[in-house]
Every structure is written in C-alpha cells, then in structure tokens.
Coordinates of C-alpha atoms and ligand atoms in Angstrom, one line a residue:
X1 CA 0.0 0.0 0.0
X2 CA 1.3 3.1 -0.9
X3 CA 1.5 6.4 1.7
X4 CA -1.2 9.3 0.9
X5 CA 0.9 12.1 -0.8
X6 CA 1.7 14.8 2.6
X7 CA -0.1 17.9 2.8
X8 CA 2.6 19.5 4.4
X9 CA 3.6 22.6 3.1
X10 CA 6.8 22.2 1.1
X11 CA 9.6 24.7 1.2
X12 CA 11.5 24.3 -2.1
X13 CA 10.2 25.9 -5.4
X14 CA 9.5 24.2 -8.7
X15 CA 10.2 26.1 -11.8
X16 CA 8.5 25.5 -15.5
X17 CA 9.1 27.5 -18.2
X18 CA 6.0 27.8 -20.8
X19 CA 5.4 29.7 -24.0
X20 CA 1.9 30.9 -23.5
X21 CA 0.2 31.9 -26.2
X22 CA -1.9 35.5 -27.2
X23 CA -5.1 34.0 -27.6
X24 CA -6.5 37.8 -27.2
X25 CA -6.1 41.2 -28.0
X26 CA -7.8 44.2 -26.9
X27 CA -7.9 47.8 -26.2
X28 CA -9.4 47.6 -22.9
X29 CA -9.1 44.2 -20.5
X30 CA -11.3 43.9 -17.3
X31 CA -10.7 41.4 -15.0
X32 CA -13.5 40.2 -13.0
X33 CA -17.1 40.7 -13.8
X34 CA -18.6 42.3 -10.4
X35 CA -20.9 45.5 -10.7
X36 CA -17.4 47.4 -10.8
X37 CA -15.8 45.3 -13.9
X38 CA -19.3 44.7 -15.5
X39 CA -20.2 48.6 -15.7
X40 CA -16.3 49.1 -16.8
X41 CA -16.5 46.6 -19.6
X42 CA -20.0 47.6 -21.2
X43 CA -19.1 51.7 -20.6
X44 CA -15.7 51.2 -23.0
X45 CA -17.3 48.7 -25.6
X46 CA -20.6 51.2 -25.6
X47 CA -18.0 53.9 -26.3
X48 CA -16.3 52.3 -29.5
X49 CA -13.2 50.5 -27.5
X50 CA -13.0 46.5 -28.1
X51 CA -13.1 45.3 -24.6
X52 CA -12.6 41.7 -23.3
X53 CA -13.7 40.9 -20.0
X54 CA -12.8 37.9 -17.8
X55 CA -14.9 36.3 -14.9
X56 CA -13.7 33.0 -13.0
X57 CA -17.9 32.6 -12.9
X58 CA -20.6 31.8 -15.1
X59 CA -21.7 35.2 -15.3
X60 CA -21.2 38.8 -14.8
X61 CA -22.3 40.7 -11.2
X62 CA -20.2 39.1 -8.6
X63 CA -21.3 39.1 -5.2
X64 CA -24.8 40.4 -6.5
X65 CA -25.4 37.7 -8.5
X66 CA -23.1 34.9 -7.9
X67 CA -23.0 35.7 -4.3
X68 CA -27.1 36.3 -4.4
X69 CA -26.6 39.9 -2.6
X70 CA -30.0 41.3 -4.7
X71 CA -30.3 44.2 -3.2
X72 CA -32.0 46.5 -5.3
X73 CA -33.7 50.1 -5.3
X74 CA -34.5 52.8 -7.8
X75 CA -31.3 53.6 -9.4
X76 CA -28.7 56.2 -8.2
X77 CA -28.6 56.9 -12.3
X78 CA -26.4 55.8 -15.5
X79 CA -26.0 52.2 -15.9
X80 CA -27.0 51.4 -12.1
X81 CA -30.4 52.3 -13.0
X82 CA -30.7 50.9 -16.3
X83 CA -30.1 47.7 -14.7
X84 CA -32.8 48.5 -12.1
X85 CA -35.2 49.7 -15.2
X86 CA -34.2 46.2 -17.1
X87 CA -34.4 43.9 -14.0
X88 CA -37.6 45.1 -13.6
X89 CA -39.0 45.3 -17.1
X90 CA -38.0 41.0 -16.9
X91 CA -39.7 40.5 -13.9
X92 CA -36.5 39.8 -11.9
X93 CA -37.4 42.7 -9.0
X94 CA -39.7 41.9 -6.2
X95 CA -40.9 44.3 -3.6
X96 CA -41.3 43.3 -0.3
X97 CA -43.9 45.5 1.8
X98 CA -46.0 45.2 5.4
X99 CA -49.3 43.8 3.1
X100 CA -47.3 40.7 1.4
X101 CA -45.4 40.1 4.3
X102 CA -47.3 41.5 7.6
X103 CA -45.6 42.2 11.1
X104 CA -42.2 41.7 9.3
X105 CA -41.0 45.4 10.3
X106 CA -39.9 44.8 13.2
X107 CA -39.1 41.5 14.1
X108 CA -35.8 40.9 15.6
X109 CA -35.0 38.0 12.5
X110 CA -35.5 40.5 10.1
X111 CA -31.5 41.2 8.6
X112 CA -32.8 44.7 7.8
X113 CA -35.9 45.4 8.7
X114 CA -35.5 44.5 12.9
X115 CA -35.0 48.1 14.0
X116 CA -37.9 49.7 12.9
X117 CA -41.0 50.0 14.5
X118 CA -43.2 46.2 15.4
X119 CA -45.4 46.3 12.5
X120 CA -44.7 49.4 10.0
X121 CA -44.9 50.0 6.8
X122 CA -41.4 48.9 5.0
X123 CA -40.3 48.9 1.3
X124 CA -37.7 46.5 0.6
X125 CA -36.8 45.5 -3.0
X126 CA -34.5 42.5 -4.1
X127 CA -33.6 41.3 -7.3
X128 CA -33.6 37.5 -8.3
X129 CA -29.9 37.2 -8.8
X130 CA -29.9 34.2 -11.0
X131 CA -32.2 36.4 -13.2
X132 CA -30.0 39.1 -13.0
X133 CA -27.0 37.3 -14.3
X134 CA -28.9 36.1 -17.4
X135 CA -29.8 39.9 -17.7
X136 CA -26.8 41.3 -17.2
X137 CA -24.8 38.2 -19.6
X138 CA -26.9 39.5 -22.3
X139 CA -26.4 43.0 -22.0
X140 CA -22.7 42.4 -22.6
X141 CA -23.3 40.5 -25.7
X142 CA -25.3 43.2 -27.2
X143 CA -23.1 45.5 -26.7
X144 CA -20.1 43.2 -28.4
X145 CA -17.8 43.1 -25.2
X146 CA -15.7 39.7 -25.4
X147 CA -16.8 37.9 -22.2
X148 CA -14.9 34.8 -20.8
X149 CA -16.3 32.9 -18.7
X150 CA -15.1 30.2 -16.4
X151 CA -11.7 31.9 -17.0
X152 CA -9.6 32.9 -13.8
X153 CA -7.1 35.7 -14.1
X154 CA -3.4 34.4 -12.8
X155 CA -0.7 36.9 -13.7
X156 CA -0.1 40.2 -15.1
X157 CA 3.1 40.8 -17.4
X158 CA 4.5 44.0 -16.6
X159 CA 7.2 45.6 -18.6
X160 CA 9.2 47.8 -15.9
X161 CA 12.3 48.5 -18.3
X162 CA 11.6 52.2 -19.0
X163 CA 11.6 54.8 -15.7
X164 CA 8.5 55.5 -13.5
X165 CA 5.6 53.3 -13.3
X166 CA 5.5 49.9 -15.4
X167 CA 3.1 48.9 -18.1
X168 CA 0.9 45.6 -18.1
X169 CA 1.4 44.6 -21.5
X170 CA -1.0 41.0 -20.8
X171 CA -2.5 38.7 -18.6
X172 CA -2.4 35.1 -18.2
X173 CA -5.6 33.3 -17.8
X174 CA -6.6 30.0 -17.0
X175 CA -9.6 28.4 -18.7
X176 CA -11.1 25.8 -20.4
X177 CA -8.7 26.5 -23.5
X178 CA -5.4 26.2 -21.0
X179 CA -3.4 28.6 -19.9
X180 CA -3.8 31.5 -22.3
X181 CA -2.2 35.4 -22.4
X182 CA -4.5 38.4 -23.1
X183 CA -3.0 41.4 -24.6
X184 CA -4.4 45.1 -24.3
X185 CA -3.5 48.5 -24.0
X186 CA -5.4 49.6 -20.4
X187 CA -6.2 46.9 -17.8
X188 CA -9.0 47.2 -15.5
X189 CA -8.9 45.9 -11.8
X190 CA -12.6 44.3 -10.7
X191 CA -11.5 41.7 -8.9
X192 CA -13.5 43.2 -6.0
X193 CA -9.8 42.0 -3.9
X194 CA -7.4 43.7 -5.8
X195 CA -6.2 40.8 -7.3
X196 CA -4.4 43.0 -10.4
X197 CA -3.4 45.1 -8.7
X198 CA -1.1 42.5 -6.6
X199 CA -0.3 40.2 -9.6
X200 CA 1.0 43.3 -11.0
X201 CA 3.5 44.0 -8.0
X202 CA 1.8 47.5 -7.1
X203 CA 1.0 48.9 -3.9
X204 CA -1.9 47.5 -1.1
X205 CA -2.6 46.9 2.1
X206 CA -3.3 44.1 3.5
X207 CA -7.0 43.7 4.6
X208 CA -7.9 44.0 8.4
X209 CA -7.0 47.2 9.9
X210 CA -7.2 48.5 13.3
X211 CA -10.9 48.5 14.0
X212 CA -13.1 51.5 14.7
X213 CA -13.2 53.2 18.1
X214 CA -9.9 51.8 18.1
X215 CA -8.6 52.7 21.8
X216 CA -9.0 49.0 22.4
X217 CA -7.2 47.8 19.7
X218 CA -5.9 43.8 20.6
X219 CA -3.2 44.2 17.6
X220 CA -4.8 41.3 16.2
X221 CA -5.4 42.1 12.0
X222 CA -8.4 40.9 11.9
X223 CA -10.6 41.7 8.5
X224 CA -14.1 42.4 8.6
X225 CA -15.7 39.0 8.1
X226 CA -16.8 37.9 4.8
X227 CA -20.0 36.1 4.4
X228 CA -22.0 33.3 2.6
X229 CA -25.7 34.2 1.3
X230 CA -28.1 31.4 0.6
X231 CA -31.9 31.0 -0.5
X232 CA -34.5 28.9 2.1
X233 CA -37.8 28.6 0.2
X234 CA -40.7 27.0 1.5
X235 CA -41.2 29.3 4.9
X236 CA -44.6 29.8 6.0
X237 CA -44.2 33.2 7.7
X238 CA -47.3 33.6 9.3
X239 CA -46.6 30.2 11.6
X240 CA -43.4 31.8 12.6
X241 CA -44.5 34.6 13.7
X242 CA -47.3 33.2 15.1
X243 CA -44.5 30.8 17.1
X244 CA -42.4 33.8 18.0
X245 CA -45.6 35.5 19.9
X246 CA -47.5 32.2 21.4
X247 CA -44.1 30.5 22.5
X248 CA -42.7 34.3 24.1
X249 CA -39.4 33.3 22.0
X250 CA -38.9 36.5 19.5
X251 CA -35.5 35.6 18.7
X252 CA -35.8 31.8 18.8
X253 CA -33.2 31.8 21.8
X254 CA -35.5 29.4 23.4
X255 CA -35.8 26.7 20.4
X256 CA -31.8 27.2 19.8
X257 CA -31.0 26.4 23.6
X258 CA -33.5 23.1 23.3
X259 CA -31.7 22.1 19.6
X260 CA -28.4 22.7 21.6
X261 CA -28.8 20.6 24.8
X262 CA -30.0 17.9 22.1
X263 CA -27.1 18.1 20.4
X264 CA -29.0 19.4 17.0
X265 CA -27.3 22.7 16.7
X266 CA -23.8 23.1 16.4
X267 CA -21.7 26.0 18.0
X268 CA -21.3 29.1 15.9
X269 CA -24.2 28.6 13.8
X270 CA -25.3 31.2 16.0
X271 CA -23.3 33.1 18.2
X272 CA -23.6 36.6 20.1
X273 CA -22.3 39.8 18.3
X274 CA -19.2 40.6 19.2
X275 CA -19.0 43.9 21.1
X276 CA -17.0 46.9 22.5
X277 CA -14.4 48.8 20.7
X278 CA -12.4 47.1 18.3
X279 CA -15.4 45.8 16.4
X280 CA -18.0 46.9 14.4
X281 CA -21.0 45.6 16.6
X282 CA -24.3 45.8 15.3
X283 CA -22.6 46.3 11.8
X284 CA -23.0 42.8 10.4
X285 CA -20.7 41.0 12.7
X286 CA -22.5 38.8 14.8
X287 CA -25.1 36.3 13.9
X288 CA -26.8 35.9 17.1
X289 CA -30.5 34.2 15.9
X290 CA -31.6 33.6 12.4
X291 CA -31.1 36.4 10.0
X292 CA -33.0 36.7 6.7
X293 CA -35.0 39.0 4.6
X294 CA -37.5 38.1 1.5
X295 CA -36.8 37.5 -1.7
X296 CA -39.9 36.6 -3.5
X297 CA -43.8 36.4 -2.2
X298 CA -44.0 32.9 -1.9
X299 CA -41.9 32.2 0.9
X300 CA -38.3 32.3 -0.1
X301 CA -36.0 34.2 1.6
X302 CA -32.6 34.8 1.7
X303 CA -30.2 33.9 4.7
X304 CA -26.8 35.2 6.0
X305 CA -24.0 33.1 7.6
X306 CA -21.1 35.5 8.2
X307 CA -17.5 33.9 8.7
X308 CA -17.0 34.7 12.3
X309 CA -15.0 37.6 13.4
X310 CA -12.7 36.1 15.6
X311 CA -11.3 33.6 13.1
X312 CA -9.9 36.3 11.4
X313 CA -9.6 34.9 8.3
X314 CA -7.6 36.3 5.0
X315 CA -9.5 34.6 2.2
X316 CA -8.1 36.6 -0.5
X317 CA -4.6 35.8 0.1
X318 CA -4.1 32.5 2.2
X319 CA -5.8 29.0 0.8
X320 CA -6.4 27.7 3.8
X321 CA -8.2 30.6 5.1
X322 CA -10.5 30.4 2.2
X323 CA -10.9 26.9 1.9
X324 CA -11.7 27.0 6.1
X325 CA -14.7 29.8 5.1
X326 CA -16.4 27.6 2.0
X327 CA -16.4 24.2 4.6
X328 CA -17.3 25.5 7.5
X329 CA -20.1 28.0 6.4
X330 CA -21.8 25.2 4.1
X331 CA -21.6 22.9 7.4
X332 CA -23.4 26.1 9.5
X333 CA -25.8 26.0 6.3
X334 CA -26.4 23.0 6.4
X335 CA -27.0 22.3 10.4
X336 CA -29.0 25.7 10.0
X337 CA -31.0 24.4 7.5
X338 CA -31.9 21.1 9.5
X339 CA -32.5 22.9 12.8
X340 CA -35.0 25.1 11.4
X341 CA -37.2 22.4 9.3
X342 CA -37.1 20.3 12.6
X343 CA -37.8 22.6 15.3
X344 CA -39.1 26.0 14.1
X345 CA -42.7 26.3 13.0
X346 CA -43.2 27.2 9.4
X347 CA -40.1 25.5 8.8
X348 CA -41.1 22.2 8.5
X349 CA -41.3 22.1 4.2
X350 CA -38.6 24.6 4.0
X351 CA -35.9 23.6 1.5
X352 CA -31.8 24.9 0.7
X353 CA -32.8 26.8 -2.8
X354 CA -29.4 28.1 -3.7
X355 CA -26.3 28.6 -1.7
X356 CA -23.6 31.4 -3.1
X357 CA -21.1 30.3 -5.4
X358 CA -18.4 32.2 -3.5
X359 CA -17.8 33.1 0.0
X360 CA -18.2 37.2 -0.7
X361 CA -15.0 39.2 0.8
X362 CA -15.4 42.6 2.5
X363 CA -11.9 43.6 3.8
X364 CA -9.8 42.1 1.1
X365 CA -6.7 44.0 -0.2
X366 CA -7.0 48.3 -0.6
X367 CA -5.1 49.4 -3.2
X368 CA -2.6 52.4 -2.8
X369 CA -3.5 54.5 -5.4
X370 CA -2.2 58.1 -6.4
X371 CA -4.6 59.6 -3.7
X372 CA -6.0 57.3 -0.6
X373 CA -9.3 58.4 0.5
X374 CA -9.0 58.7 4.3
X375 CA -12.0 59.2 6.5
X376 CA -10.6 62.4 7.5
X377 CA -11.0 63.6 3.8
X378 CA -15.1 62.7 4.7
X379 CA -15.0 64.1 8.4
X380 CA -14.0 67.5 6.4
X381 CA -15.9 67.4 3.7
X382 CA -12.8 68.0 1.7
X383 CA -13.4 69.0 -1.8
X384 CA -11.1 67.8 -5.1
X385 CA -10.2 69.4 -8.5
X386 CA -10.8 66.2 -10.1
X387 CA -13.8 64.9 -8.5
X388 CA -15.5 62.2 -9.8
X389 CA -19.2 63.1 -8.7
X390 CA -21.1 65.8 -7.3
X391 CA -20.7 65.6 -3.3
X392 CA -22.5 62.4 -2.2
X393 CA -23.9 62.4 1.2
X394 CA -24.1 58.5 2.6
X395 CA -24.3 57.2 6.1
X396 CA -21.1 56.4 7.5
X397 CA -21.3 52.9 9.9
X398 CA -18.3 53.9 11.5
X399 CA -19.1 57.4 12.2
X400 CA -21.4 56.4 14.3
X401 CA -24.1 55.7 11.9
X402 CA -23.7 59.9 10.9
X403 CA -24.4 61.2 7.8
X404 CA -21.6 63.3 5.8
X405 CA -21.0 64.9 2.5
X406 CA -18.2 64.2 0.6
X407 CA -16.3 64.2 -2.6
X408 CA -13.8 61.1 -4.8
X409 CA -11.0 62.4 -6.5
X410 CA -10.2 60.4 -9.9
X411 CA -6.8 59.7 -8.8
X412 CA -8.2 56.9 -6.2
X413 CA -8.9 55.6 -9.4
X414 CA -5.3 54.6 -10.2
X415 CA -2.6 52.7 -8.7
X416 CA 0.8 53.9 -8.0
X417 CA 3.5 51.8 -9.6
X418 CA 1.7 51.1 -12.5
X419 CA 0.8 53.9 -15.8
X420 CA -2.2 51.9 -17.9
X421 CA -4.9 50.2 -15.1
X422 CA -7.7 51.6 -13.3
X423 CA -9.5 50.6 -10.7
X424 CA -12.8 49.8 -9.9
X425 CA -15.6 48.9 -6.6
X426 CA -14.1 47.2 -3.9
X427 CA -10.4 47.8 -5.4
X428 CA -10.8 51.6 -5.4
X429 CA -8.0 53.2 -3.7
X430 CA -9.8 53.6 0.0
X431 CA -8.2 53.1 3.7
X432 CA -10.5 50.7 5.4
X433 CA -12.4 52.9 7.7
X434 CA -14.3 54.1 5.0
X435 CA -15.3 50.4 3.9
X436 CA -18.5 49.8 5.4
X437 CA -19.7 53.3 4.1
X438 CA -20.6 54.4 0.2
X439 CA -17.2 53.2 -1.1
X440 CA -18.4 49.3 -1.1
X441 CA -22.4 49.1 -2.6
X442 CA -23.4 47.7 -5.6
X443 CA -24.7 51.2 -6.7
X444 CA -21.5 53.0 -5.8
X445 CA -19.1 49.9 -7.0
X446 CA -21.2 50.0 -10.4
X447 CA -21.0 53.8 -10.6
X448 CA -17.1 53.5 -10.6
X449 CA -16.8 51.2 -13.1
X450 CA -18.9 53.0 -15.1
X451 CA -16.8 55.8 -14.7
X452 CA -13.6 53.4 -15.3
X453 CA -14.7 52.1 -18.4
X454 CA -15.2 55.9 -19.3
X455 CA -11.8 56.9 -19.0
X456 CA -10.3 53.8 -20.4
X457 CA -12.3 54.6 -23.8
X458 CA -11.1 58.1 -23.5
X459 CA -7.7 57.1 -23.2
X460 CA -7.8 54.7 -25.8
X461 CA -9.2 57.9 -28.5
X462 CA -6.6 60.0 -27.0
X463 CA -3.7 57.5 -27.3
X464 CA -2.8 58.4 -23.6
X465 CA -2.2 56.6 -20.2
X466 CA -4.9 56.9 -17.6
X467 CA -2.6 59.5 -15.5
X468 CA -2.4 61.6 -18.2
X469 CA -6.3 62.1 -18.5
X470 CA -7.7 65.7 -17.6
X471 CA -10.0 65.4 -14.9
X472 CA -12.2 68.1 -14.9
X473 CA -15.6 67.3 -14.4
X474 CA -17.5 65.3 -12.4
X475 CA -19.3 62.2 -14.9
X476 CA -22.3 61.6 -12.0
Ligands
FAD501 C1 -21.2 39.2 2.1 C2 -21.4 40.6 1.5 C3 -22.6 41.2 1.6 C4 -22.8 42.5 1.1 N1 -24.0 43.1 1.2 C5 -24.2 44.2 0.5 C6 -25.5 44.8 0.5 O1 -26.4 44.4 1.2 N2 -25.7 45.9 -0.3 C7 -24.8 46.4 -1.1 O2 -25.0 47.4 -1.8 N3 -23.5 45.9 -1.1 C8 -23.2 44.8 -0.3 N4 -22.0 44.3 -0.3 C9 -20.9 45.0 -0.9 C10 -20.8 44.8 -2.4 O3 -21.4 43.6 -2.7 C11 -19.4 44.7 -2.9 O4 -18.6 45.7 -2.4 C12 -19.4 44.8 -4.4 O5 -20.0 43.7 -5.0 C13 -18.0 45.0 -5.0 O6 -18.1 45.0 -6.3 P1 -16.8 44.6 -7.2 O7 -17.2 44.6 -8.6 O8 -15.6 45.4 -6.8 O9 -16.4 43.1 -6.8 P2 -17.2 41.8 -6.6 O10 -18.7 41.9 -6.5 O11 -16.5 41.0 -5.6 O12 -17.0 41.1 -8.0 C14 -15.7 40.7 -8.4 C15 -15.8 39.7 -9.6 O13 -14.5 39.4 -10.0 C16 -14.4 38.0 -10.2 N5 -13.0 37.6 -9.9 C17 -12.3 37.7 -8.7 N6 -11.1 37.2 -8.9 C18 -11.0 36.7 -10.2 C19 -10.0 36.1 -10.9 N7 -8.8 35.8 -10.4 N8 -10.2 35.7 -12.2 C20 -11.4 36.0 -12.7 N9 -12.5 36.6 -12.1 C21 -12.2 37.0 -10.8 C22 -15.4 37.4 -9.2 O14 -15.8 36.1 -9.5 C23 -16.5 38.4 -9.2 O15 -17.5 38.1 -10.1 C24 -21.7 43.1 0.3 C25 -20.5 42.4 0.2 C26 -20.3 41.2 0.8 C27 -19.0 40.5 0.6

C-alpha cells in the first residue's frame, strides 16, 4: 500500500518554463465581472473600445449575482439604474412591503428590517440574482464586449524596463482552453480584492485594519468577516410569527438552547455579536439568531452566515483561510437548514434553494493608489479638482451611523506603480475605515466602473495613459 501524498507545506520551489500563447487582443481588458468590472466593460465597448472581460464565474455581477446579494432600489442613475429599469422590465425585482409580508418590520429575524418599528410600513426591494446574471450576460453580448467565462485571471506581465511606473502589457488566464495570455492596451482591476493590482507587483494593504473606536485595539489584524448568502424557500411566515408571539421566544433563543442541549445545533451557527471597541458591533458581525429577509412572495428568503469575526480569516490571500470559510459555512448551512425544518414552526417544508457560489470578501486588499481616501478627507468634507461626482452624502457605519457629504477624487482611481490600469468597486484606492460606508455598494461599485470604463475609452481615443487624463468634471 502506498502512503497518501503529505499535505505539508513544502519549502522548495518548482520552476516550468512555458510559451503561452496570445489568444486575445484588446484595447481595454477587465478582470473580474462584479458590478465594478461589468459597468467598466459595457461603458468602454458602448464607447467604441474593443473590450474583453474575464470572470472565473458563469456570469457577470459578482457578489450580487453569484454571491445572491439582490439588493435593489430605484437607481442612483447611468448604468445602475438601467439595470434597475431592465431587472424590472424581466420581472426579476420583487418588492417586499408590510401587506405581502405582515408584522415583518420589526421583528428581531428581520436582517434589515429588525430596527424599525413592530409592524410598519417597509419597502424593501431584491432582485432575483440568477435572473439578474442572465440579464446582465446578455447586455454584454449586445453591446459586443468579449466575455470569458469560467476563466480565472493568474498573472499580469508588466514591462518595468523604462523609468516611472511599469506597463501591463497582458495577462495570463486559466480556462477551459489552458493557460492562455490576453494582450491590451489599459487593464481594468474588478476583482473586488485587488487581485491585479497585486499580480502586477503594485502597492496595497493588507486587509484587516485596526478597527473603529480603536482605543481597544488587541493588535490582532483581523478583517471584517466575509459572508456566505443562501436562499430557504418553503417558509410559512405567518406560523413563525405566530410561534415567535405564542411560544414568548422573539429571537428563537429558546428553540436554539433546546436544539443545543440535544445536540441538533452546532456551535457558531449562531453566536452573540461581538461587542465593545475594536469591532464593528451591530454592523453585520455577529449572527446571534436567524437572519434573513425576502426575496420573493412565496416564501423564499434569503439567509446570511457570516465567517466569524474572531477567526480572522484572509480569504483573499491565504488558501487555507479560504478553503476554512467555504467548509465551515456550508456545514453552519447546512446544520442551520436542519434545525429550522425540525424545530421551528413554518419550517417544516422549508428547503436549501441556492447557496452562493463564493464566499463574498469585504476587507480584502486596498489598493494604494495616487490619492488614498482617508476618513478624514469625509469628516472635512474636503473637496477635489478632479472629483469624480457631485458631493454624495451617505451614512457612515463607522461614524457612528452619521451622515456626511463628501467628494472622490479620480486619482483613487489609479494605482501607483503602475501607468495603464484603473481601478474599480471594492479595489478603489480607500483606507478601510471608509469600507462599510458608500465606497463598497453595488450602486456605488457600479457607478465606478462606469466611470472606469469611461476613461479607459477616453484614453484609448486619446492615445494616452490613464494619468495623463484631464479630470475636470464630475461624470455623476
Ligand atoms: C457578504 C457581502 C454582503 C454584502 N452586502 C451588500 C448589500 O447588502 N448591499 C450592497 O449594496 N452591497 C453589499 N456588499 C458590498 C458589495 O457587494 C461589494 O462591495 C461589491 O459587489 C464589490 O463589487 P466589485 O465589482 O468590486 O467586486 P465583486 O462583486 O466582488 O466582483 C468581483 C468579480 O471578480 C471575479 N473575480 C475575482 N477574482 C478573479 C480572478 N482571479 N479571475 C477571474 N475573475 C475573478 C469574481 O468572480 C467576481 O465576479 C456586500 C458584500 C459582501 C461580501
């Protein structure tokens, strides 16, 4: 009998030599098909640029899609709300109110709805995010971007042999073709983690800063948790309620303390918020009870399990950190799913609909680009010559849930160390206080990569590098 290979981690390197080749050429070449590349890729192709994009996925929109995030509203304008306007118009949008789902405002299981008042009126829209994949696919194909699919973006060939920054001259890919190199003239980061931007040897920080209110700061770099969304269908909300008020149990403690002493609920499928200063509290951390909101009318909701806090996990950069958030959220998923059908009433038919195809990541790498926005940039309201938008006013989670007016410069846009990418969404050039604010939405991430795919097309027309673009005024 032979010995199972080791999984020890070997020291010594193996090196392989290959001629890839140029399967691809391109004036514009987005990697990664979130809201941030998608609105990149389909602003420079609308614009006259051949654009190629490529998404590891089957489909464009990212964690909104295939990471089932449909959060939806009515548009914040350019492509953002044409894909609100054509989500609808195909019957992918569903609006949750208090007359389809009564007493839902309110309830402490509600993921967004729990604060407000028992009862209220609410309005809370969600797009199907299969649906909006299929949607958003097509759109791409109209407009005649090149979109690879089930292709995951490995290396970026930088030529660094004249002075200054270096120039990506093509990527490598890996796909059902092989390992294949993509040429192009400007390269567009929406990897959502920054993934071009470290394959191409610029600038980032590590995600996981100190956290807010930091006088209590343990040292430990510990990113804001990720999270895994999947779809329950079957739930007879009415007999859960009905449970929560006859039983006196509003946040199922009771049932979970009964699953536990039977051994029928594992630990840390739901465990308290973390609290105090060096976390984000209410802010999505914890997962104390169940944790959904609706999706469609006829009982299908969507769920949360967030990687827990304290495992501090890097799944952008470190395998087994990533691997250790897919296995042991599908398990929570799983044990979540059998606890509720057995002992929750209006569980009992309830059914696992869809689980994400990737665990999302919130606190992945930040960028360093020519200008770092810094939450003392919001807290003054500071103003830029190149600012991308009017001044936006947003709620800021760790400004104690204050609202402030503020402005983007373009030069967050683009990466020091490198003269022909741009960078888009959750890759923008931020410091990671200002993460759980505007700077990480779908409406905002899409908004940049509209603007992205803008100023690639108008470098392309201009024959210049992205640095050398005039910023003058804002596009939203
Ligand atoms: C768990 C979670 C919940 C969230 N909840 C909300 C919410 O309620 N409302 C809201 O507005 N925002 C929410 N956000 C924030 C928002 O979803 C993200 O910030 C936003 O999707 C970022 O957009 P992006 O385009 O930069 O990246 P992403 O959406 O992450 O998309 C990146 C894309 O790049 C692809 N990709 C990555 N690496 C490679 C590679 N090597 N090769 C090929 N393709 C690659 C991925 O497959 C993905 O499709 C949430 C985020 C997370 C993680």
């Amino acid at each position: 009998m032979t010995a199972p290979a080791s999984t020890t981690p070997a020291a010594p390197a193996i090196s392989r030599h290959y001629q890839v080749p140029i399967a691809y050429e391109a004036d514009v070449v987005v990697v990664g098909g979130g809201p941030g590349g998608f609105a990149a890729a389909l602003q420079a192709s609308r614009m006259g640029a051949r654009t190629i994009m490529v998404e590891r996925f089957d489909m464009p929109g990212g964690v909104h899609t295939s990471g089932l995030q449909g959060a939806a509203d009515s548009g914040v304008g350019g492509i953002h709300t044409e894909l609100m306007e054509r989500f609808a118009a195909e019957g992918h949008i569903y609006t949750a109110t208090q007359s389809t789902h009564p007493g839902w405002a309110g309830n402490p299981l509600s993921h967004y709805e729990r604060k407000k008042p028992l009862g209220s009126d609410f309005r809370r829209m969600s797009f199907n995010p299969e649906g909006a994949g299929c949607v958003m696919s097509t759109m791409l194909k109209e407009t005649g971007v090149t979109a690879l699919y089930g292709t995951t973006f490995v290396d970026a060939i930088v030529d660094r042999s004249g002075p200054g920054d270096g120039t990506i001259t093509a990527i490598l890919v890996e796909n059902a073709s092989g390992l294949q190199a993509i040429a192009g003239k400007i390269f567009i980061e929406g990897s959502g983690t920054g993934e071009l931007v470290a394959r191409s040897g610029a600038p980032f920080v590590r995600g996981g800063g100190p956290q807010p209110r930091g006088t209590a700061w343990d040292g430990v770099q510990r990113p804001i948790p990720g999270g895994l969304l999947w779809i329950m269908t079957g739930i007879e909300l009415l007999r859960l309620i009905s449970h929560q008020e006859s039983a006196k149990d509003p946040e199922l403690q009771k049932v979970m303390a009964e699953a536990a002493a039977a051994g029928d609920l594992p630990e840390g499928v739901y465990r308290p918020r973390m609290s105090g200063d060096n976390v984000y509290g209410e802010a999505y951390i914890g997962h104390p009870t169940l944790d959904m909101s609706p999706m469609a009318e006829n009982g299908t909701y969507v769920l949360w399990q967030n990687v827990p806090y304290e495992w501090a996990l890097h799944m952008d950069d470190t395998i087994a950190d990533h691997t250790r958030a897919k296995q042991e959220l599908r398990g929570f998923i799983n044990a979540e799913a059998r606890f509720l059908r057995k002992y929750v009433p209006g569980f009992e038919h309830a059914t696992i609909a869809n689980v994400g195809r990737f665990v999302g990541i919130r606190d992945g790498r930040h960028p360093i680009g020519e200008y770092v926005v810094n939450i003392e940039d919001v807290r003054a309201g500071r103003r830029f010559r190149d600012a991308i938008s009017k001044p936006m006013t947003k709620t800021f989670f760790w400004e104690g849930f204050n609202k402030h007016d503020f402005e983007v410069p373009f030069r967050s846009f683009l990466p020091k160390s490198i003269d022909n990418m741009i960078l888009t969404g959750a890759s923008l050039s931020f410091e990671y206080r200002t993460l759980f604010m505007v700077m990480r939405n779908f409406p905002w991430c899409t908004q940049t990569g509209e603007i992205a795919g803008y100023a690639a097309a108008r470098c392309i027309e201009q024959k210049i590098k992205p640095k050398e673009l005039e910023w003058t005024t804002p596009y939203f």
